[in-house]
Tab-separated table of C-alpha atoms and ligand atoms in Angstrom:
chain	number	residue	atom	x	y	z
A	6	MET	CA	9.918	28.587	14.999
A	7	ASP	CA	6.970	28.237	12.914
A	8	ASN	CA	6.332	25.531	10.258
A	9	ALA	CA	7.230	27.670	7.251
A	10	LYS	CA	10.710	27.691	8.494
A	11	LEU	CA	10.708	23.971	9.175
A	12	HIS	CA	12.534	21.742	6.511
A	13	VAL	CA	11.975	17.957	6.313
A	14	ALA	CA	14.010	15.544	4.051
A	15	ILE	CA	12.126	12.328	3.162
A	16	VAL	CA	14.256	9.546	1.550
A	17	SER	CA	12.323	7.062	-0.729
A	18	SER	CA	13.634	3.623	-1.876
A	19	PRO	CA	13.551	2.843	-5.681
A	20	GLY	CA	10.174	1.770	-7.402
A	21	MET	CA	6.963	3.568	-8.213
A	22	GLY	CA	5.223	1.640	-5.154
A	23	HIS	CA	7.610	3.408	-2.648
A	24	VAL	CA	8.046	6.696	-4.465
A	25	ILE	CA	4.391	7.566	-4.815
A	26	PRO	CA	3.397	7.168	-0.973
A	27	VAL	CA	6.552	9.616	-0.046
A	28	LEU	CA	5.308	11.975	-2.733
A	29	VAL	CA	1.928	11.855	-1.124
A	30	LEU	CA	3.269	12.257	2.320
A	31	GLY	CA	5.638	15.213	1.230
A	32	ASN	CA	2.716	17.066	-0.455
A	33	ARG	CA	0.555	16.497	2.619
A	34	LEU	CA	3.433	17.918	4.809
A	35	ALA	CA	3.606	21.139	2.533
A	36	THR	CA	0.155	21.836	1.636
A	37	VAL	CA	-1.693	21.188	5.010
A	38	HIS	CA	1.327	22.139	7.568
A	39	GLY	CA	3.305	24.562	5.369
A	40	VAL	CA	6.479	22.593	5.802
A	41	ARG	CA	9.057	22.933	3.142
A	42	VAL	CA	10.152	19.197	1.963
A	43	THR	CA	12.774	17.817	0.046
A	44	ILE	CA	12.251	14.426	-1.444
A	45	LEU	CA	15.472	12.326	-2.131
A	46	VAL	CA	14.551	9.287	-4.584
A	47	ILE	CA	17.060	6.622	-4.592
A	48	THR	CA	17.246	5.413	-8.285
A	49	THR	CA	18.879	2.390	-10.109
A	50	SER	CA	19.486	1.688	-13.633
A	51	ASN	CA	16.050	0.350	-13.805
A	52	SER	CA	14.374	3.761	-12.593
A	53	ASP	CA	13.299	5.114	-16.095
A	54	GLU	CA	9.720	5.025	-15.301
A	55	GLU	CA	10.047	6.836	-11.835
A	56	ARG	CA	12.332	9.425	-13.674
A	57	ARG	CA	9.559	9.974	-16.269
A	58	PHE	CA	7.045	10.208	-13.724
A	59	LEU	CA	8.833	12.452	-11.463
A	60	LYS	CA	9.259	14.990	-14.392
A	61	THR	CA	5.238	15.036	-14.923
A	62	LEU	CA	4.586	15.763	-11.206
A	63	THR	CA	2.463	18.679	-10.003
A	64	LEU	CA	3.311	19.368	-6.444
A	65	SER	CA	3.428	21.987	-3.934
A	66	THR	CA	6.024	24.597	-4.492
A	67	LEU	CA	7.220	23.985	-1.178
A	68	VAL	CA	8.206	20.189	-2.129
A	69	ARG	CA	11.504	19.716	-4.238
A	70	VAL	CA	11.997	16.222	-5.610
A	71	ILE	CA	15.670	15.024	-6.316
A	72	ALA	CA	16.069	11.924	-8.066
A	73	LEU	CA	19.543	10.723	-6.843
A	74	PRO	CA	22.375	9.441	-9.265
A	75	PRO	CA	21.708	5.748	-9.830
A	76	VAL	CA	23.297	3.159	-7.807
A	77	ASP	CA	24.598	0.021	-9.644
A	78	ILE	CA	24.033	-3.384	-7.703
A	79	SER	CA	24.251	-5.486	-10.633
A	80	ALA	CA	27.407	-7.322	-9.857
A	81	LYS	CA	26.042	-8.295	-6.393
A	82	ILE	CA	22.752	-9.981	-7.490
A	83	THR	CA	21.659	-12.900	-9.437
A	84	PRO	CA	18.333	-13.521	-11.082
A	85	ALA	CA	17.188	-15.251	-7.975
A	86	THR	CA	17.908	-12.398	-5.654
A	87	ALA	CA	14.583	-11.243	-4.043
A	88	ALA	CA	13.145	-7.815	-4.295
A	89	VAL	CA	13.463	-7.026	-0.695
A	90	THR	CA	17.107	-8.127	-0.697
A	91	GLN	CA	17.648	-6.037	-3.746
A	92	LEU	CA	15.941	-2.955	-1.989
A	93	CYS	CA	18.028	-3.252	0.829
A	94	MET	CA	21.256	-3.519	-1.130
A	95	SER	CA	20.296	-0.420	-3.083
A	96	VAL	CA	19.748	1.710	-0.167
A	97	ARG	CA	22.803	0.590	1.487
A	98	GLU	CA	24.728	1.441	-1.988
A	99	ALA	CA	23.046	4.902	-1.796
A	100	LEU	CA	24.100	5.784	1.709
A	101	PRO	CA	27.198	8.072	0.594
A	102	ILE	CA	25.196	9.740	-1.845
A	103	ILE	CA	22.289	10.348	0.696
A	104	ARG	CA	24.829	11.745	3.187
A	105	SER	CA	26.405	14.057	0.375
A	106	SER	CA	23.191	15.441	-0.757
A	107	ILE	CA	22.154	16.173	2.783
A	108	ALA	CA	25.582	17.997	3.569
A	109	SER	CA	25.674	20.073	0.538
A	110	MET	CA	22.177	21.551	1.154
A	111	ASN	CA	22.352	25.188	1.406
A	112	CYS	CA	19.758	25.150	4.157
A	113	GLY	CA	19.909	21.627	5.558
A	114	PRO	CA	17.024	19.652	6.927
A	115	ASP	CA	15.649	19.896	10.443
A	116	ALA	CA	14.634	15.985	10.369
A	117	LEU	CA	14.566	13.015	8.242
A	118	ILE	CA	11.958	10.812	7.429
A	119	LEU	CA	12.747	7.434	5.718
A	120	ASP	CA	10.526	5.062	3.954
A	121	LEU	CA	10.149	1.405	5.282
A	122	PHE	CA	13.298	0.177	3.283
A	123	CYS	CA	15.615	2.854	4.309
A	124	PRO	CA	16.289	2.347	8.082
A	125	SER	CA	19.937	1.697	7.207
A	126	ALA	CA	20.005	5.593	6.882
A	127	ILE	CA	19.324	6.262	10.330
A	128	PRO	CA	23.077	6.567	11.594
A	129	ILE	CA	23.183	9.380	8.751
A	130	ALA	CA	20.495	11.421	10.930
A	131	ARG	CA	22.346	10.823	14.180
A	132	GLU	CA	25.593	12.122	12.425
A	133	PHE	CA	23.784	15.401	11.732
A	134	SER	CA	21.869	15.252	14.965
A	135	LEU	CA	18.461	15.088	13.188
A	136	PRO	CA	15.582	13.430	14.648
A	137	VAL	CA	14.574	10.436	12.330
A	138	TYR	CA	11.228	9.255	11.316
A	139	VAL	CA	10.433	5.929	9.346
A	140	TYR	CA	7.079	6.207	7.102
A	141	ALA	CA	5.147	2.902	7.085
A	142	PRO	CA	2.829	3.539	4.035
A	143	THR	CA	0.626	0.484	5.389
A	144	ASN	CA	-1.628	-0.269	8.400
A	145	ALA	CA	-0.727	-0.728	11.987
A	146	TRP	CA	-1.404	-4.624	11.842
A	147	SER	CA	1.116	-5.129	9.176
A	148	THR	CA	3.770	-2.810	10.859
A	149	THR	CA	3.312	-4.757	14.039
A	150	LEU	CA	3.999	-7.887	12.608
A	151	PHE	CA	7.032	-6.421	10.749
A	152	MET	CA	8.378	-5.277	14.003
A	153	TYR	CA	7.527	-8.487	15.816
A	154	ILE	CA	9.033	-10.975	13.304
A	155	GLN	CA	12.267	-10.763	15.264
A	156	VAL	CA	10.635	-12.179	18.244
A	157	LEU	CA	8.655	-14.917	16.168
A	158	ASP	CA	12.001	-15.731	14.705
A	159	LYS	CA	13.201	-16.870	18.150
A	160	GLU	CA	9.836	-18.333	19.306
A	161	ILE	CA	8.849	-20.570	16.278
A	162	GLU	CA	10.438	-23.486	14.921
A	163	GLY	CA	9.922	-24.662	11.171
A	164	ARG	CA	7.925	-22.913	8.464
A	165	TYR	CA	5.347	-20.356	9.502
A	166	VAL	CA	2.908	-21.288	6.986
A	167	GLU	CA	2.937	-24.811	8.428
A	168	GLN	CA	2.251	-23.658	12.109
A	169	LYS	CA	-0.990	-25.240	13.575
A	170	GLU	CA	-1.863	-22.303	15.569
A	171	PRO	CA	-2.029	-18.601	14.642
A	172	LEU	CA	0.994	-16.436	15.142
A	173	ARG	CA	0.300	-14.497	18.333
A	174	ILE	CA	1.363	-10.725	18.566
A	175	PRO	CA	0.661	-9.484	22.288
A	176	GLY	CA	-2.033	-6.842	22.132
A	177	CYS	CA	-3.265	-7.457	18.615
A	178	LYS	CA	-5.069	-9.975	16.390
A	179	SER	CA	-3.056	-12.891	15.752
A	180	VAL	CA	-1.918	-13.750	12.332
A	181	ARG	CA	-3.116	-17.118	10.488
A	182	PRO	CA	-0.047	-18.815	9.320
A	183	GLU	CA	-1.333	-18.950	5.672
A	184	ASP	CA	-1.661	-15.047	5.879
A	185	VAL	CA	2.026	-14.235	6.485
A	186	VAL	CA	3.744	-11.909	4.184
A	187	ASP	CA	5.897	-12.960	1.370
A	188	PRO	CA	9.315	-12.555	2.965
A	189	MET	CA	8.085	-14.973	5.798
A	190	LEU	CA	7.527	-17.789	3.475
A	191	ASP	CA	11.029	-18.918	3.350
A	192	ARG	CA	13.195	-18.624	6.531
A	193	ASN	CA	16.549	-19.841	4.722
A	194	ASP	CA	16.134	-16.935	1.980
A	195	GLN	CA	18.170	-13.767	2.478
A	196	GLN	CA	15.100	-11.485	2.378
A	197	TYR	CA	13.770	-12.815	5.439
A	198	HIS	CA	16.698	-11.982	7.247
A	199	ASP	CA	16.577	-8.639	5.487
A	200	TYR	CA	13.197	-7.997	6.593
A	201	ILE	CA	13.787	-8.745	10.176
A	202	GLU	CA	16.633	-6.052	9.935
A	203	LEU	CA	14.139	-3.606	8.552
A	204	GLY	CA	11.507	-4.454	11.286
A	205	ILE	CA	14.511	-3.840	13.834
A	206	GLY	CA	15.328	-0.618	12.001
A	207	LEU	CA	11.739	0.816	12.933
A	208	THR	CA	12.562	0.242	16.837
A	209	ARG	CA	15.799	2.438	16.369
A	210	SER	CA	14.030	5.439	14.916
A	211	ASP	CA	12.450	8.297	16.911
A	212	GLY	CA	9.118	7.383	15.770
A	213	ILE	CA	7.080	5.632	12.970
A	214	LEU	CA	4.282	7.324	10.813
A	215	VAL	CA	1.805	4.945	9.758
A	216	ASN	CA	-0.659	5.368	6.915
A	217	THR	CA	-3.859	4.565	9.146
A	218	TRP	CA	-5.818	6.634	11.578
A	219	ALA	CA	-6.480	6.390	15.185
A	220	ASP	CA	-10.201	5.362	14.866
A	221	LEU	CA	-9.407	2.547	12.463
A	222	GLU	CA	-6.969	0.439	14.566
A	223	PRO	CA	-7.088	1.850	18.154
A	224	THR	CA	-6.330	-1.597	19.740
A	225	THR	CA	-3.450	-2.452	17.321
A	226	LEU	CA	-1.987	1.049	17.534
A	227	LYS	CA	-1.833	0.680	21.207
A	228	ALA	CA	0.032	-2.906	20.806
A	229	LEU	CA	2.401	-1.163	18.215
A	230	ARG	CA	3.302	1.410	20.810
A	231	GLU	CA	3.681	-0.818	23.739
A	232	ASN	CA	5.310	-3.739	22.309
A	233	GLU	CA	7.053	-4.817	25.695
A	234	THR	CA	7.831	-8.479	24.702
A	235	LEU	CA	10.435	-6.964	22.134
A	236	LYS	CA	13.639	-7.754	23.873
A	237	PRO	CA	15.091	-5.061	24.881
A	238	ALA	CA	11.604	-3.884	25.345
A	239	VAL	CA	10.788	-0.714	23.229
A	240	LYS	CA	8.355	1.999	23.489
A	241	VAL	CA	7.990	3.407	20.020
A	242	SER	CA	6.277	6.533	19.113
A	243	VAL	CA	3.719	5.830	16.791
A	244	TYR	CA	1.940	8.472	14.464
A	245	PRO	CA	-1.165	7.352	12.637
A	246	VAL	CA	-1.080	10.198	9.897
A	247	GLY	CA	-3.526	8.441	7.569
A	248	PRO	CA	-5.151	7.830	5.360
A	249	LEU	CA	-3.037	9.436	2.829
A	250	THR	CA	-4.145	8.706	-0.580
A	251	ARG	CA	-3.064	10.206	-3.997
A	252	PRO	CA	-5.579	13.067	-4.957
A	253	VAL	CA	-7.450	13.029	-8.313
A	254	GLU	CA	-5.189	13.990	-11.253
A	255	PRO	CA	-6.026	17.306	-12.720
A	256	SER	CA	-6.694	16.601	-16.239
A	257	SER	CA	-8.408	18.815	-18.987
A	258	LEU	CA	-9.738	15.718	-21.044
A	259	LYS	CA	-12.144	13.257	-19.575
A	260	SER	CA	-11.261	9.753	-20.281
A	261	LYS	CA	-13.530	7.238	-22.110
A	262	VAL	CA	-13.857	5.362	-19.041
A	263	LEU	CA	-15.288	8.229	-17.184
A	264	GLU	CA	-17.574	9.326	-20.091
A	265	TRP	CA	-18.937	5.698	-19.831
A	266	LEU	CA	-19.414	5.978	-16.071
A	267	ASP	CA	-21.364	9.095	-16.247
A	268	GLU	CA	-24.056	7.245	-18.176
A	269	GLN	CA	-24.442	4.399	-15.781
A	270	PRO	CA	-26.893	4.458	-12.665
A	271	VAL	CA	-25.427	5.313	-9.172
A	272	ASP	CA	-23.598	2.557	-7.438
A	273	SER	CA	-24.206	-0.050	-10.130
A	274	VAL	CA	-20.590	-0.598	-11.427
A	275	ILE	CA	-18.294	-2.926	-9.879
A	276	TYR	CA	-14.542	-1.845	-10.508
A	277	VAL	CA	-12.171	-5.021	-11.033
A	278	SER	CA	-8.419	-4.143	-10.546
A	279	PHE	CA	-5.322	-5.980	-9.179
A	280	GLY	CA	-3.069	-3.038	-8.293
A	281	SER	CA	-0.098	-2.079	-9.883
A	282	GLY	CA	1.584	-5.493	-10.330
A	283	GLY	CA	-0.998	-8.189	-9.442
A	284	VAL	CA	-1.653	-10.741	-12.319
A	285	LEU	CA	-3.572	-13.773	-12.455
A	286	SER	CA	-3.010	-17.262	-14.552
A	287	ALA	CA	-4.642	-17.485	-17.853
A	288	ASP	CA	-7.259	-19.867	-16.548
A	289	GLN	CA	-8.091	-17.543	-13.567
A	290	ILE	CA	-8.599	-14.832	-15.921
A	291	LYS	CA	-11.222	-16.751	-17.801
A	292	GLU	CA	-13.144	-17.872	-14.780
A	293	LEU	CA	-13.192	-14.375	-13.442
A	294	ALA	CA	-14.568	-13.299	-16.964
A	295	PHE	CA	-17.141	-15.929	-17.011
A	296	GLY	CA	-18.154	-14.947	-13.211
A	297	LEU	CA	-18.621	-11.449	-14.326
A	298	GLU	CA	-20.854	-12.234	-17.170
A	299	LEU	CA	-22.905	-14.793	-15.168
A	300	SER	CA	-23.487	-11.869	-12.369
A	301	GLN	CA	-25.219	-9.710	-15.036
A	302	GLN	CA	-23.750	-6.675	-13.216
A	303	ARG	CA	-21.975	-3.629	-14.662
A	304	PHE	CA	-18.341	-3.642	-14.507
A	305	ILE	CA	-15.020	-2.058	-15.358
A	306	TRP	CA	-11.968	-4.349	-15.608
A	307	VAL	CA	-8.432	-3.636	-15.662
A	308	VAL	CA	-7.084	-6.443	-17.601
A	309	ARG	CA	-3.319	-7.532	-17.557
A	310	LEU	CA	-1.400	-10.193	-19.308
A	311	PRO	CA	-1.676	-13.674	-17.411
A	312	LEU	CA	1.087	-14.763	-15.247
A	313	ASP	CA	1.506	-17.844	-17.251
A	314	GLY	CA	2.148	-18.296	-20.984
A	315	GLY	CA	2.093	-14.381	-21.233
A	316	LEU	CA	4.100	-13.143	-24.152
A	317	SER	CA	4.659	-16.478	-25.965
A	318	LYS	CA	1.086	-16.370	-27.258
A	319	SER	CA	0.120	-12.521	-27.622
A	320	ASP	CA	1.175	-9.399	-25.596
A	321	ASP	CA	-2.486	-8.185	-25.937
A	322	PRO	CA	-4.256	-8.820	-22.693
A	323	LEU	CA	-7.443	-8.788	-24.200
A	324	ASP	CA	-6.580	-11.842	-26.334
A	325	TYR	CA	-6.761	-13.935	-22.942
A	326	LEU	CA	-10.509	-13.259	-22.636
A	327	PRO	CA	-12.768	-16.073	-23.398
A	328	GLY	CA	-13.971	-15.932	-27.047
A	329	GLY	CA	-17.032	-13.550	-27.649
A	330	PHE	CA	-16.727	-12.108	-24.058
A	331	LEU	CA	-16.195	-8.545	-25.202
A	332	ASN	CA	-19.269	-8.496	-27.519
A	333	ARG	CA	-21.456	-10.325	-25.040
A	334	THR	CA	-20.789	-7.907	-22.365
A	335	LYS	CA	-20.536	-4.662	-24.413
A	336	ASN	CA	-23.559	-3.221	-23.178
A	337	VAL	CA	-22.460	-3.608	-19.451
A	338	GLY	CA	-18.746	-3.719	-19.387
A	339	PHE	CA	-15.690	-1.601	-19.908
A	340	VAL	CA	-12.423	-3.550	-20.238
A	341	VAL	CA	-9.336	-1.152	-19.916
A	342	PRO	CA	-6.213	-2.843	-20.743
A	343	LEU	CA	-3.060	-2.716	-18.058
A	344	TRP	CA	-3.823	0.602	-16.168
A	345	ALA	CA	-6.643	2.669	-15.378
A	346	GLN	CA	-7.187	6.002	-13.643
A	347	GLN	CA	-8.369	4.145	-10.288
A	348	VAL	CA	-8.668	7.286	-7.905
A	349	GLU	CA	-11.198	8.986	-10.353
A	350	ILE	CA	-13.041	5.653	-11.020
A	351	LEU	CA	-13.527	4.741	-7.384
A	352	GLY	CA	-14.681	8.467	-6.739
A	353	HIS	CA	-17.272	8.299	-9.369
A	354	PRO	CA	-20.852	7.910	-7.862
A	355	SER	CA	-21.819	5.247	-10.440
A	356	VAL	CA	-19.233	2.921	-8.726
A	357	GLY	CA	-20.800	0.827	-6.110
A	358	GLY	CA	-18.327	-2.081	-5.711
A	359	PHE	CA	-14.471	-2.750	-5.814
A	360	LEU	CA	-13.006	-6.310	-6.703
A	361	SER	CA	-9.386	-5.807	-5.286
A	362	HIS	CA	-6.222	-7.372	-4.507
A	363	CYS	CA	-6.318	-5.269	-1.268
A	364	GLY	CA	-3.045	-3.500	-1.420
A	365	TRP	CA	-3.068	-1.049	1.149
A	366	ASN	CA	-3.532	2.194	-1.384
A	367	SER	CA	-6.324	0.506	-3.226
A	368	THR	CA	-7.858	-0.523	0.268
A	369	LEU	CA	-7.583	3.260	1.579
A	370	GLU	CA	-8.904	4.574	-1.822
A	371	SER	CA	-11.862	2.542	-1.582
A	372	ILE	CA	-12.463	3.554	2.012
A	373	SER	CA	-11.905	7.240	0.765
A	374	ALA	CA	-14.697	6.594	-1.882
A	375	GLY	CA	-16.882	4.765	0.628
A	376	VAL	CA	-17.107	1.673	-1.816
A	377	PRO	CA	-17.305	-1.804	-0.490
A	378	MET	CA	-15.023	-4.476	-1.693
A	379	ILE	CA	-14.606	-8.106	-2.771
A	380	ALA	CA	-11.233	-8.943	-1.162
A	381	TRP	CA	-8.987	-11.187	-3.535
A	382	PRO	CA	-5.398	-10.922	-2.105
A	383	LEU	CA	-2.494	-12.098	-4.108
A	384	TYR	CA	0.693	-11.405	-2.286
A	385	ALA	CA	2.756	-9.111	-0.110
A	386	GLU	CA	0.717	-8.063	3.028
A	387	GLN	CA	-2.711	-8.238	1.206
A	388	LYS	CA	-3.953	-11.240	3.075
A	389	LEU	CA	-3.755	-9.396	6.104
A	390	ASN	CA	-5.390	-6.460	4.746
A	391	ALA	CA	-8.229	-8.826	3.414
A	392	ALA	CA	-8.858	-10.339	6.954
A	393	MET	CA	-8.921	-6.791	8.450
A	394	LEU	CA	-11.658	-5.811	5.675
A	395	THR	CA	-13.598	-8.740	6.086
A	396	GLU	CA	-13.461	-9.935	9.762
A	397	ASP	CA	-12.604	-6.758	11.669
A	398	LEU	CA	-14.461	-3.828	9.510
A	399	GLY	CA	-17.039	-5.850	7.736
A	400	VAL	CA	-16.693	-3.977	4.531
A	401	ALA	CA	-15.585	-6.790	2.425
A	402	VAL	CA	-16.477	-10.191	1.358
A	403	ARG	CA	-13.913	-12.845	0.538
A	404	PRO	CA	-14.335	-15.563	-2.310
A	405	GLU	CA	-13.403	-19.014	-1.563
A	406	VAL	CA	-10.377	-20.137	-3.578
A	407	LEU	CA	-10.754	-23.869	-4.659
A	408	PRO	CA	-7.975	-25.575	-2.913
A	409	THR	CA	-7.522	-28.300	-5.646
A	410	LYS	CA	-7.202	-25.823	-8.554
A	411	LYS	CA	-5.986	-22.969	-6.394
A	412	MET	CA	-8.625	-20.842	-8.175
A	413	VAL	CA	-11.833	-18.897	-7.591
A	414	GLU	CA	-14.509	-20.485	-9.802
A	415	ARG	CA	-16.851	-18.553	-11.869
A	416	GLU	CA	-19.972	-19.478	-9.819
A	417	GLU	CA	-18.055	-18.134	-6.896
A	418	VAL	CA	-17.017	-14.733	-8.731
A	419	GLU	CA	-20.890	-14.515	-9.538
A	420	LYS	CA	-22.155	-15.074	-6.162
A	421	MET	CA	-19.758	-12.428	-4.742
A	422	VAL	CA	-20.453	-9.785	-7.320
A	423	ARG	CA	-24.316	-10.123	-6.812
A	424	MET	CA	-23.517	-10.088	-3.019
A	425	VAL	CA	-21.828	-7.052	-3.016
A	426	MET	CA	-23.779	-5.129	-5.954
A	427	GLN	CA	-27.334	-6.335	-5.397
A	428	GLN	CA	-27.933	-7.956	-1.915
A	429	LYS	CA	-28.487	-6.799	1.525
A	430	GLU	CA	-25.102	-7.660	2.549
A	431	GLY	CA	-23.757	-5.295	0.159
A	432	GLN	CA	-25.919	-2.567	1.151
A	433	GLU	CA	-24.724	-3.159	4.746
A	434	MET	CA	-21.223	-3.142	3.755
A	435	ARG	CA	-21.838	0.078	1.797
A	436	GLN	CA	-23.048	1.772	4.839
A	437	LYS	CA	-20.189	0.699	6.836
A	438	MET	CA	-17.730	1.683	4.443
A	439	LYS	CA	-19.526	5.218	4.344
A	440	GLN	CA	-19.062	5.390	8.157
A	441	LEU	CA	-15.573	4.443	7.510
A	442	LYS	CA	-15.019	7.183	4.995
A	443	SER	CA	-16.634	9.640	7.351
A	444	SER	CA	-14.221	8.602	10.303
A	445	ALA	CA	-11.373	8.885	7.811
A	446	ASP	CA	-12.306	12.273	6.879
A	447	ASP	CA	-12.599	13.231	10.438
A	448	GLY	CA	-9.170	12.089	11.116
A	449	LEU	CA	-7.499	14.068	8.522
A	450	SER	CA	-9.570	17.198	9.056
A	451	ASN	CA	-8.055	20.248	10.902
A	452	ARG	CA	-7.667	19.168	14.347
A	453	GLY	CA	-8.498	15.631	13.401
A	454	SER	CA	-6.384	12.750	14.883
A	455	SER	CA	-4.230	12.463	11.978
A	456	PHE	CA	-3.672	15.984	11.862
A	457	ILE	CA	-2.928	16.264	15.194
A	458	SER	CA	-0.465	13.295	14.964
A	459	MET	CA	1.349	15.084	12.189
A	460	TYR	CA	1.316	18.374	14.009
A	461	ASN	CA	3.081	16.362	17.135
A	462	VAL	CA	5.953	15.249	14.850
A	463	LEU	CA	6.439	18.695	13.555
A	464	ASP	CA	6.518	19.949	17.375
A	465	GLU	CA	9.087	17.284	18.168
A	466	ILE	CA	11.154	18.372	15.470
A	467	ARG	CA	10.812	22.103	16.401
A	468	LEU	CA	11.714	21.269	20.056
A	469	ASN	CA	15.030	19.370	18.769
A	470	PHE	CA	15.846	22.425	16.680
A	471	ARG	CA	15.568	24.810	19.825
A	472	ASN	CA	17.734	22.358	21.905
A	473	GLN	CA	20.212	22.185	19.150
A	474	ASN	CA	20.559	25.957	18.532
B	30	UDP	N1	-3.434	1.974	-9.588
B	30	UDP	C1	-3.913	2.833	-10.790
B	30	UDP	N2	-4.447	2.209	-11.814
B	30	UDP	C2	-4.305	0.712	-12.140
B	30	UDP	C3	-3.919	-0.005	-11.082
B	30	UDP	C4	-3.280	0.602	-9.800
B	30	UDP	O1	-4.266	3.878	-10.616
B	30	UDP	O2	-4.878	0.292	-12.876
B	30	UDP	C5	-3.002	2.585	-8.633
B	30	UDP	C6	-4.074	2.512	-7.213
B	30	UDP	O3	-4.745	3.808	-7.510
B	30	UDP	C7	-2.988	2.509	-6.150
B	30	UDP	C8	-1.574	1.824	-6.518
B	30	UDP	O4	-1.658	1.905	-7.987
B	30	UDP	O5	-2.745	4.087	-5.731
B	30	UDP	C9	-1.641	0.501	-6.265
B	30	UDP	O6	-1.227	0.577	-5.072
B	30	UDP	P1	-1.668	-0.660	-3.885
B	30	UDP	O7	-0.901	-0.507	-2.730
B	30	UDP	O8	-3.055	-1.063	-3.868
B	30	UDP	O9	-1.137	-2.126	-4.641
B	30	UDP	P2	0.479	-2.437	-5.117
B	30	UDP	O10	0.388	-1.948	-6.535
B	30	UDP	O11	1.331	-1.831	-4.333
B	30	UDP	O12	0.572	-4.006	-4.936
């Protein structure tokens, strides 16, 4: 059975942050490996943005995207219900629809791939005798922690953030208590227990696809594969298939920001953005602005409304910048309200640095563009990503947060920006980033490690098909 006859169904949990990585994975399976792919997107009544986005997509003709009928969990949640808990509920609610969509397919799938929040759908794959994989659109270190929380839960008493010693995960880098992921902050919150269940779900799949590559995290990947301290001990098949990042959008019109970049010298602009959801306090926005100004470096900054006092004053993010800032920086800066074409910007030769919240997609996009970073993590697993970028890979610097004010001060911003854009440290980091980019490109190339990982998954699926028929 060749790839052209293989059909893989991928299930995505609701939310743009989950749908986009799944689409990127599906598109790679189709365009590089020639596999037919059906993507089932779980939706809720709040999924208008996803539905609009799904209509605008240009994907391989081998990829079919189905937005499932929306699930309604409104009666089961309160305003205090955490995002992870809501996601798990939505997925459980969608199980009958997932089952019936698979059953009604003319030519059913040969395997199921689930995103990180969908392991409750594993029994559906078993019902249809399909091999089932989980796609972790993150790195191996976060995935290992995720799988290992079930053990930490038994070993450690009290709040994780208050532990005196780093949290030990056999075979890989320990996690500093202050770096733990958000759902680990409160052990009494339902989302903590949901998170543990999701981690256990990983171990019940036939394999985990991780958005990393063999050369980036060799030791951690080994630990993830051979996590014998899990009880019962499990040996999970792990497939590093990345880095999978969004391709550049085909667009006939060049945006103003890209035109502006065309006018700037090579490696001279720092791009500042905190991902799709990262927001700063009003005071922090001002300090960041003053810091950029003091640094006298060229910049592009995606500015959002502040975390506090937002709409009550103005709903224009530019109104929260210091008075006169836009005028004073007009020759060196380009401010973009709310959203910018990040992949295109990072890939532009004039961009030489990225001040980022270290979301894994942004991190991979920066690596793929060979651009060194200032690591400014905010939430989720971003502190782990920042630790990896600064301590293990040496491709980022991390500003000091003033503990009394919980803020990065303007002088610190200035220092970091100058370091990355002007100084020897920045040049060294840029060099290392270029090496990482090249190792990432090698991984994805024909016969590269990530290509082979994906090939091996498809081989397993083919073998299962032969055994079943
Ligand atoms: N992104 C973008 N423009 C923006 C902000 C974000 O295109 O102004 C994209 C970015 O390229 C990345 C994704 O949104 O693909 C953000 O994902 P990431 O994992 O970095 O962070 P998250 O938003 O999940 O915190």
